[in-house]
Amino acid sequence: MTSSKEKERLLRELADELVANKKMPLASSNLVFGEGNPSASVIFVGEAPGFYEDREGRPFVGRAGKLLDKLIDGVGWNRADVYITNIVKRRPPENRDPFHEELEAYAPYLSRQIEIIDPKIIAPLGRFAMNYFIPMAKISRDQGKLFWWRNLLIIPLYHPAAALRSTEVLKKLTVSFAKLPIATEKFDSFLKERLPNEEEDENEPEQISLL
C-alpha cells in the first residue's frame, strides 16, 4: 500500500508535469490542480474552476465552495479529510462551460489523480462532472444514487452552485450527502459482494442500493 507521503509526492510531480505541458488549453489561466488528503476515501470532482478558484489557485473557494465545506462538515468530516478537484484544471474564459477538447485534454490528469489517491468513492458535482463518469446519466434522476465504475463507487451530486439557487435542490443535496459516510463504511462489503462482470459497460454502470 502506497503511503500518504508517497502519494503526495506523486501528486506534486503530476502537477509539475501539467504545468510543464505547454500544449494544454486555457494556459492563460492559473492552474487549480486540487487539494486535500492524498489518501482520501472520497474525491469530489467538479467541472472546472471559476473566478475565485482561478484567483486563489484552489478548488471550490467561492460561495459554492463554502456550501461544500458546510456539507462536508455536516456529515462529520472536514475539508482536509477528502480530496477536491475538477476535470478541467484551469478556468475557461467568463466561466463558460468547458469545450469538449478541453475536457479531453485534462481528463488523463484526472485519471492519474484518481489512480494515485485510490479512493473508494468519487462524488461528481453537477451534470458535466457526472457525465464524464456516467455518460447517459441525468442529474435530476440519478443524483444520490450509487453506481459502480470500474471498482469504485460513483455517487453523483447536485453542484453546490445549483443548491444556492434552489432550496429544494439544497434539501436533496443534503440528503444525498448523508449517504457518503454510509457508503464509505460499507464499501469493502459492497466490493466483496459484487459479482465479477468481464463485460461491464461503463456507459451503463451497475447501480446498487445502500440498503
PDB file of C-alpha atoms in Angstrom:
ATOM      1  CA  MET A   1       0.000   0.000   0.000  1.00  0.00           C
ATOM      2  CA  THR A   2       1.347   3.398  -1.024  1.00  0.00           C
ATOM      3  CA  SER A   3       1.857   5.791   1.889  1.00  0.00           C
ATOM      4  CA  SER A   4       0.220   9.216   2.065  1.00  0.00           C
ATOM      5  CA  LYS A   5       3.647  10.825   1.841  1.00  0.00           C
ATOM      6  CA  GLU A   6       4.426   8.943  -1.357  1.00  0.00           C
ATOM      7  CA  LYS A   7       1.024   9.791  -2.833  1.00  0.00           C
ATOM      8  CA  GLU A   8       1.595  13.456  -2.004  1.00  0.00           C
ATOM      9  CA  ARG A   9       4.918  13.318  -3.851  1.00  0.00           C
ATOM     10  CA  LEU A  10       3.307  11.656  -6.882  1.00  0.00           C
ATOM     11  CA  LEU A  11       0.571  14.280  -6.973  1.00  0.00           C
ATOM     12  CA  ARG A  12       3.135  17.094  -6.827  1.00  0.00           C
ATOM     13  CA  GLU A  13       5.034  15.514  -9.705  1.00  0.00           C
ATOM     14  CA  LEU A  14       1.815  15.205 -11.708  1.00  0.00           C
ATOM     15  CA  ALA A  15       1.003  18.878 -11.085  1.00  0.00           C
ATOM     16  CA  ASP A  16       4.516  19.852 -12.178  1.00  0.00           C
ATOM     17  CA  GLU A  17       4.097  17.767 -15.310  1.00  0.00           C
ATOM     18  CA  LEU A  18       0.849  19.571 -16.087  1.00  0.00           C
ATOM     19  CA  VAL A  19       2.479  22.976 -15.612  1.00  0.00           C
ATOM     20  CA  ALA A  20       5.295  21.970 -17.956  1.00  0.00           C
ATOM     21  CA  ASN A  21       2.895  20.794 -20.679  1.00  0.00           C
ATOM     22  CA  LYS A  22       2.644  23.932 -22.816  1.00  0.00           C
ATOM     23  CA  LYS A  23       0.221  22.270 -25.234  1.00  0.00           C
ATOM     24  CA  MET A  24      -2.623  22.293 -22.710  1.00  0.00           C
ATOM     25  CA  PRO A  25      -5.602  24.565 -23.412  1.00  0.00           C
ATOM     26  CA  LEU A  26      -6.525  27.514 -21.177  1.00  0.00           C
ATOM     27  CA  ALA A  27      -2.852  28.127 -20.382  1.00  0.00           C
ATOM     28  CA  SER A  28      -3.506  31.805 -19.659  1.00  0.00           C
ATOM     29  CA  SER A  29      -5.491  30.860 -16.542  1.00  0.00           C
ATOM     30  CA  ASN A  30      -3.936  29.753 -13.271  1.00  0.00           C
ATOM     31  CA  LEU A  31      -3.590  26.053 -12.539  1.00  0.00           C
ATOM     32  CA  VAL A  32      -6.094  24.726  -9.991  1.00  0.00           C
ATOM     33  CA  PHE A  33      -4.829  21.189  -9.572  1.00  0.00           C
ATOM     34  CA  GLY A  34      -6.711  20.005  -6.495  1.00  0.00           C
ATOM     35  CA  GLU A  35      -6.174  19.707  -2.769  1.00  0.00           C
ATOM     36  CA  GLY A  36      -6.903  17.568   0.229  1.00  0.00           C
ATOM     37  CA  ASN A  37      -5.993  14.229   1.717  1.00  0.00           C
ATOM     38  CA  PRO A  38      -3.796  12.271  -0.741  1.00  0.00           C
ATOM     39  CA  SER A  39      -5.203   9.049   0.745  1.00  0.00           C
ATOM     40  CA  ALA A  40      -8.828  10.228   0.818  1.00  0.00           C
ATOM     41  CA  SER A  41     -11.636   7.697   0.617  1.00  0.00           C
ATOM     42  CA  VAL A  42     -13.780  10.271  -1.213  1.00  0.00           C
ATOM     43  CA  ILE A  43     -12.876  12.542  -4.127  1.00  0.00           C
ATOM     44  CA  PHE A  44     -15.202  15.389  -5.091  1.00  0.00           C
ATOM     45  CA  VAL A  45     -14.904  16.255  -8.784  1.00  0.00           C
ATOM     46  CA  GLY A  46     -16.273  19.435 -10.308  1.00  0.00           C
ATOM     47  CA  GLU A  47     -16.235  20.541 -13.904  1.00  0.00           C
ATOM     48  CA  ALA A  48     -13.787  23.480 -13.944  1.00  0.00           C
ATOM     49  CA  PRO A  49     -12.526  26.303 -11.701  1.00  0.00           C
ATOM     50  CA  GLY A  50     -14.351  29.632 -11.518  1.00  0.00           C
ATOM     51  CA  PHE A  51     -13.245  33.195 -10.816  1.00  0.00           C
ATOM     52  CA  TYR A  52     -12.301  32.756  -7.157  1.00  0.00           C
ATOM     53  CA  GLU A  53     -10.627  29.407  -7.776  1.00  0.00           C
ATOM     54  CA  ASP A  54      -8.525  30.919 -10.565  1.00  0.00           C
ATOM     55  CA  ARG A  55      -7.528  33.793  -8.291  1.00  0.00           C
ATOM     56  CA  GLU A  56      -6.525  31.602  -5.341  1.00  0.00           C
ATOM     57  CA  GLY A  57      -5.318  28.505  -7.199  1.00  0.00           C
ATOM     58  CA  ARG A  58      -7.582  26.301  -5.064  1.00  0.00           C
ATOM     59  CA  PRO A  59     -10.769  24.401  -5.924  1.00  0.00           C
ATOM     60  CA  PHE A  60     -14.194  25.384  -4.578  1.00  0.00           C
ATOM     61  CA  VAL A  61     -13.357  28.511  -2.574  1.00  0.00           C
ATOM     62  CA  GLY A  62     -16.221  30.786  -3.657  1.00  0.00           C
ATOM     63  CA  ARG A  63     -19.821  30.712  -2.399  1.00  0.00           C
ATOM     64  CA  ALA A  64     -20.358  27.221  -3.798  1.00  0.00           C
ATOM     65  CA  GLY A  65     -17.161  26.111  -2.085  1.00  0.00           C
ATOM     66  CA  LYS A  66     -18.312  27.471   1.257  1.00  0.00           C
ATOM     67  CA  LEU A  67     -21.518  25.466   0.903  1.00  0.00           C
ATOM     68  CA  LEU A  68     -19.479  22.391   0.001  1.00  0.00           C
ATOM     69  CA  ASP A  69     -17.415  22.892   3.161  1.00  0.00           C
ATOM     70  CA  LYS A  70     -20.616  23.167   5.211  1.00  0.00           C
ATOM     71  CA  LEU A  71     -21.991  19.948   3.705  1.00  0.00           C
ATOM     72  CA  ILE A  72     -18.717  18.134   4.387  1.00  0.00           C
ATOM     73  CA  ASP A  73     -18.776  19.360   7.981  1.00  0.00           C
ATOM     74  CA  GLY A  74     -22.402  18.254   8.240  1.00  0.00           C
ATOM     75  CA  VAL A  75     -21.508  14.584   7.774  1.00  0.00           C
ATOM     76  CA  GLY A  76     -18.770  14.715  10.410  1.00  0.00           C
ATOM     77  CA  TRP A  77     -15.812  15.265   8.102  1.00  0.00           C
ATOM     78  CA  ASN A  78     -13.705  18.299   7.322  1.00  0.00           C
ATOM     79  CA  ARG A  79     -12.180  19.511   4.094  1.00  0.00           C
ATOM     80  CA  ALA A  80      -8.782  18.028   4.949  1.00  0.00           C
ATOM     81  CA  ASP A  81     -10.317  14.532   5.114  1.00  0.00           C
ATOM     82  CA  VAL A  82     -11.360  14.469   1.447  1.00  0.00           C
ATOM     83  CA  TYR A  83      -9.824  15.417  -1.887  1.00  0.00           C
ATOM     84  CA  ILE A  84     -11.361  18.108  -4.107  1.00  0.00           C
ATOM     85  CA  THR A  85     -10.548  18.721  -7.758  1.00  0.00           C
ATOM     86  CA  ASN A  86     -12.046  19.409 -11.189  1.00  0.00           C
ATOM     87  CA  ILE A  87     -11.859  17.664 -14.541  1.00  0.00           C
ATOM     88  CA  VAL A  88     -10.526  20.798 -16.243  1.00  0.00           C
ATOM     89  CA  LYS A  89      -7.740  22.291 -14.148  1.00  0.00           C
ATOM     90  CA  ARG A  90      -7.900  25.874 -15.454  1.00  0.00           C
ATOM     91  CA  ARG A  91     -10.727  28.391 -15.672  1.00  0.00           C
ATOM     92  CA  PRO A  92     -12.477  28.799 -19.040  1.00  0.00           C
ATOM     93  CA  PRO A  93     -12.978  32.452 -20.050  1.00  0.00           C
ATOM     94  CA  GLU A  94     -16.003  34.141 -18.471  1.00  0.00           C
ATOM     95  CA  ASN A  95     -16.813  30.893 -16.624  1.00  0.00           C
ATOM     96  CA  ARG A  96     -18.236  29.348 -19.799  1.00  0.00           C
ATOM     97  CA  ASP A  97     -18.767  25.599 -19.979  1.00  0.00           C
ATOM     98  CA  PRO A  98     -15.594  23.712 -20.929  1.00  0.00           C
ATOM     99  CA  PHE A  99     -15.304  22.708 -24.565  1.00  0.00           C
ATOM    100  CA  HIS A 100     -15.138  19.014 -25.407  1.00  0.00           C
ATOM    101  CA  GLU A 101     -11.480  19.287 -26.430  1.00  0.00           C
ATOM    102  CA  GLU A 102     -10.641  20.920 -23.080  1.00  0.00           C
ATOM    103  CA  LEU A 103     -12.311  18.106 -21.163  1.00  0.00           C
ATOM    104  CA  GLU A 104     -10.459  15.573 -23.307  1.00  0.00           C
ATOM    105  CA  ALA A 105      -7.113  17.303 -22.769  1.00  0.00           C
ATOM    106  CA  TYR A 106      -7.360  17.412 -18.978  1.00  0.00           C
ATOM    107  CA  ALA A 107      -9.122  14.064 -18.427  1.00  0.00           C
ATOM    108  CA  PRO A 108      -5.906  11.977 -18.393  1.00  0.00           C
ATOM    109  CA  TYR A 109      -4.611  14.070 -15.489  1.00  0.00           C
ATOM    110  CA  LEU A 110      -7.799  13.458 -13.541  1.00  0.00           C
ATOM    111  CA  SER A 111      -7.474   9.741 -14.247  1.00  0.00           C
ATOM    112  CA  ARG A 112      -3.948   9.769 -12.867  1.00  0.00           C
ATOM    113  CA  GLN A 113      -5.049  11.725  -9.779  1.00  0.00           C
ATOM    114  CA  ILE A 114      -7.678   9.065  -9.118  1.00  0.00           C
ATOM    115  CA  GLU A 115      -5.154   6.293  -9.698  1.00  0.00           C
ATOM    116  CA  ILE A 116      -2.695   7.841  -7.215  1.00  0.00           C
ATOM    117  CA  ILE A 117      -5.237   8.613  -4.493  1.00  0.00           C
ATOM    118  CA  ASP A 118      -7.067   5.297  -4.966  1.00  0.00           C
ATOM    119  CA  PRO A 119     -10.351   6.350  -3.311  1.00  0.00           C
ATOM    120  CA  LYS A 120     -13.404   4.272  -2.540  1.00  0.00           C
ATOM    121  CA  ILE A 121     -15.914   6.837  -3.787  1.00  0.00           C
ATOM    122  CA  ILE A 122     -15.980   9.550  -6.429  1.00  0.00           C
ATOM    123  CA  ALA A 123     -18.650  12.211  -5.956  1.00  0.00           C
ATOM    124  CA  PRO A 124     -19.084  14.183  -9.185  1.00  0.00           C
ATOM    125  CA  LEU A 125     -20.550  17.631  -8.565  1.00  0.00           C
ATOM    126  CA  GLY A 126     -23.035  18.608 -11.250  1.00  0.00           C
ATOM    127  CA  ARG A 127     -24.047  17.361 -14.667  1.00  0.00           C
ATOM    128  CA  PHE A 128     -20.787  17.833 -16.567  1.00  0.00           C
ATOM    129  CA  ALA A 129     -18.676  16.016 -13.985  1.00  0.00           C
ATOM    130  CA  MET A 130     -21.282  13.252 -13.626  1.00  0.00           C
ATOM    131  CA  ASN A 131     -21.446  12.642 -17.381  1.00  0.00           C
ATOM    132  CA  TYR A 132     -17.680  12.219 -17.541  1.00  0.00           C
ATOM    133  CA  PHE A 133     -18.087   9.067 -15.471  1.00  0.00           C
ATOM    134  CA  ILE A 134     -21.644   8.084 -16.450  1.00  0.00           C
ATOM    135  CA  PRO A 135     -22.379   9.483 -19.917  1.00  0.00           C
ATOM    136  CA  MET A 136     -26.061   8.503 -20.042  1.00  0.00           C
ATOM    137  CA  ALA A 137     -26.975   9.694 -16.540  1.00  0.00           C
ATOM    138  CA  LYS A 138     -29.341  12.584 -15.791  1.00  0.00           C
ATOM    139  CA  ILE A 139     -28.580  14.665 -12.720  1.00  0.00           C
ATOM    140  CA  SER A 140     -32.219  15.128 -11.651  1.00  0.00           C
ATOM    141  CA  ARG A 141     -32.830  11.388 -11.874  1.00  0.00           C
ATOM    142  CA  ASP A 142     -29.523   9.933 -10.740  1.00  0.00           C
ATOM    143  CA  GLN A 143     -28.130  12.288  -8.101  1.00  0.00           C
ATOM    144  CA  GLY A 144     -27.663  10.487  -4.806  1.00  0.00           C
ATOM    145  CA  LYS A 145     -27.695   7.032  -6.411  1.00  0.00           C
ATOM    146  CA  LEU A 146     -24.762   4.614  -6.209  1.00  0.00           C
ATOM    147  CA  PHE A 147     -23.101   3.229  -9.320  1.00  0.00           C
ATOM    148  CA  TRP A 148     -20.101   1.002  -9.847  1.00  0.00           C
ATOM    149  CA  TRP A 149     -17.453   2.495 -12.128  1.00  0.00           C
ATOM    150  CA  ARG A 150     -14.573   0.064 -12.510  1.00  0.00           C
ATOM    151  CA  ASN A 151     -14.043  -0.888  -8.858  1.00  0.00           C
ATOM    152  CA  LEU A 152     -15.057   2.478  -7.429  1.00  0.00           C
ATOM    153  CA  LEU A 153     -18.446   3.800  -6.382  1.00  0.00           C
ATOM    154  CA  ILE A 154     -19.771   6.866  -8.149  1.00  0.00           C
ATOM    155  CA  ILE A 155     -22.325   8.948  -6.233  1.00  0.00           C
ATOM    156  CA  PRO A 156     -23.407  11.898  -8.392  1.00  0.00           C
ATOM    157  CA  LEU A 157     -24.430  15.041  -6.523  1.00  0.00           C
ATOM    158  CA  TYR A 158     -26.024  18.321  -7.465  1.00  0.00           C
ATOM    159  CA  HIS A 159     -23.459  21.077  -7.856  1.00  0.00           C
ATOM    160  CA  PRO A 160     -23.406  23.319  -4.763  1.00  0.00           C
ATOM    161  CA  ALA A 161     -23.943  26.338  -7.029  1.00  0.00           C
ATOM    162  CA  ALA A 162     -27.310  24.869  -8.070  1.00  0.00           C
ATOM    163  CA  ALA A 163     -28.200  24.398  -4.406  1.00  0.00           C
ATOM    164  CA  LEU A 164     -27.500  28.082  -3.765  1.00  0.00           C
ATOM    165  CA  ARG A 165     -30.213  28.930  -6.296  1.00  0.00           C
ATOM    166  CA  SER A 166     -32.872  26.491  -5.074  1.00  0.00           C
ATOM    167  CA  THR A 167     -33.991  25.491  -1.587  1.00  0.00           C
ATOM    168  CA  GLU A 168     -35.407  22.260  -2.987  1.00  0.00           C
ATOM    169  CA  VAL A 169     -32.088  21.331  -4.606  1.00  0.00           C
ATOM    170  CA  LEU A 170     -30.282  22.110  -1.355  1.00  0.00           C
ATOM    171  CA  LYS A 171     -32.592  19.752   0.531  1.00  0.00           C
ATOM    172  CA  LYS A 172     -31.956  16.952  -1.972  1.00  0.00           C
ATOM    173  CA  LEU A 173     -28.214  17.606  -1.955  1.00  0.00           C
ATOM    174  CA  THR A 174     -28.112  17.453   1.850  1.00  0.00           C
ATOM    175  CA  VAL A 175     -29.963  14.118   1.856  1.00  0.00           C
ATOM    176  CA  SER A 176     -27.632  12.699  -0.800  1.00  0.00           C
ATOM    177  CA  PHE A 177     -24.549  13.970   1.036  1.00  0.00           C
ATOM    178  CA  ALA A 178     -25.575  11.957   4.096  1.00  0.00           C
ATOM    179  CA  LYS A 179     -25.116   8.786   2.039  1.00  0.00           C
ATOM    180  CA  LEU A 180     -21.390   9.379   1.585  1.00  0.00           C
ATOM    181  CA  PRO A 181     -20.143   8.240   5.035  1.00  0.00           C
ATOM    182  CA  ILE A 182     -22.518   5.255   4.955  1.00  0.00           C
ATOM    183  CA  ALA A 183     -21.277   4.183   1.526  1.00  0.00           C
ATOM    184  CA  THR A 184     -17.674   4.676   2.628  1.00  0.00           C
ATOM    185  CA  GLU A 185     -18.201   2.467   5.673  1.00  0.00           C
ATOM    186  CA  LYS A 186     -19.929  -0.242   3.634  1.00  0.00           C
ATOM    187  CA  PHE A 187     -17.619  -0.066   0.623  1.00  0.00           C
ATOM    188  CA  ASP A 188     -15.499  -3.129   1.414  1.00  0.00           C
ATOM    189  CA  SER A 189     -18.559  -5.324   1.944  1.00  0.00           C
ATOM    190  CA  PHE A 190     -20.113  -3.982  -1.277  1.00  0.00           C
ATOM    191  CA  LEU A 191     -16.934  -4.842  -3.146  1.00  0.00           C
ATOM    192  CA  LYS A 192     -16.848  -8.385  -1.751  1.00  0.00           C
ATOM    193  CA  GLU A 193     -20.466  -8.959  -2.743  1.00  0.00           C
ATOM    194  CA  ARG A 194     -20.024  -7.642  -6.246  1.00  0.00           C
ATOM    195  CA  LEU A 195     -20.067 -10.353  -8.871  1.00  0.00           C
ATOM    196  CA  PRO A 196     -17.254 -10.217 -11.456  1.00  0.00           C
ATOM    197  CA  ASN A 197     -18.515  -8.880 -14.762  1.00  0.00           C
ATOM    198  CA  GLU A 198     -15.981  -9.002 -17.558  1.00  0.00           C
ATOM    199  CA  GLU A 199     -18.339  -7.292 -19.990  1.00  0.00           C
ATOM    200  CA  GLU A 200     -19.203  -4.293 -17.836  1.00  0.00           C
ATOM    201  CA  ASP A 201     -20.307  -1.324 -19.924  1.00  0.00           C
ATOM    202  CA  GLU A 202     -19.035   1.940 -18.448  1.00  0.00           C
ATOM    203  CA  ASN A 203     -21.816   3.781 -20.321  1.00  0.00           C
ATOM    204  CA  GLU A 204     -24.383   1.800 -18.308  1.00  0.00           C
ATOM    205  CA  PRO A 205     -22.704   1.202 -14.925  1.00  0.00           C
ATOM    206  CA  GLU A 206     -24.265  -1.117 -12.382  1.00  0.00           C
ATOM    207  CA  GLN A 207     -26.435   0.631  -9.798  1.00  0.00           C
ATOM    208  CA  ILE A 208     -26.576  -0.587  -6.197  1.00  0.00           C
ATOM    209  CA  SER A 209     -28.502   0.280  -3.039  1.00  0.00           C
ATOM    210  CA  LEU A 210     -27.261   1.326   0.381  1.00  0.00           C
ATOM    211  CA  LEU A 211     -29.859  -0.944   1.999  1.00  0.00           C
TER     212      LEU A 211
END
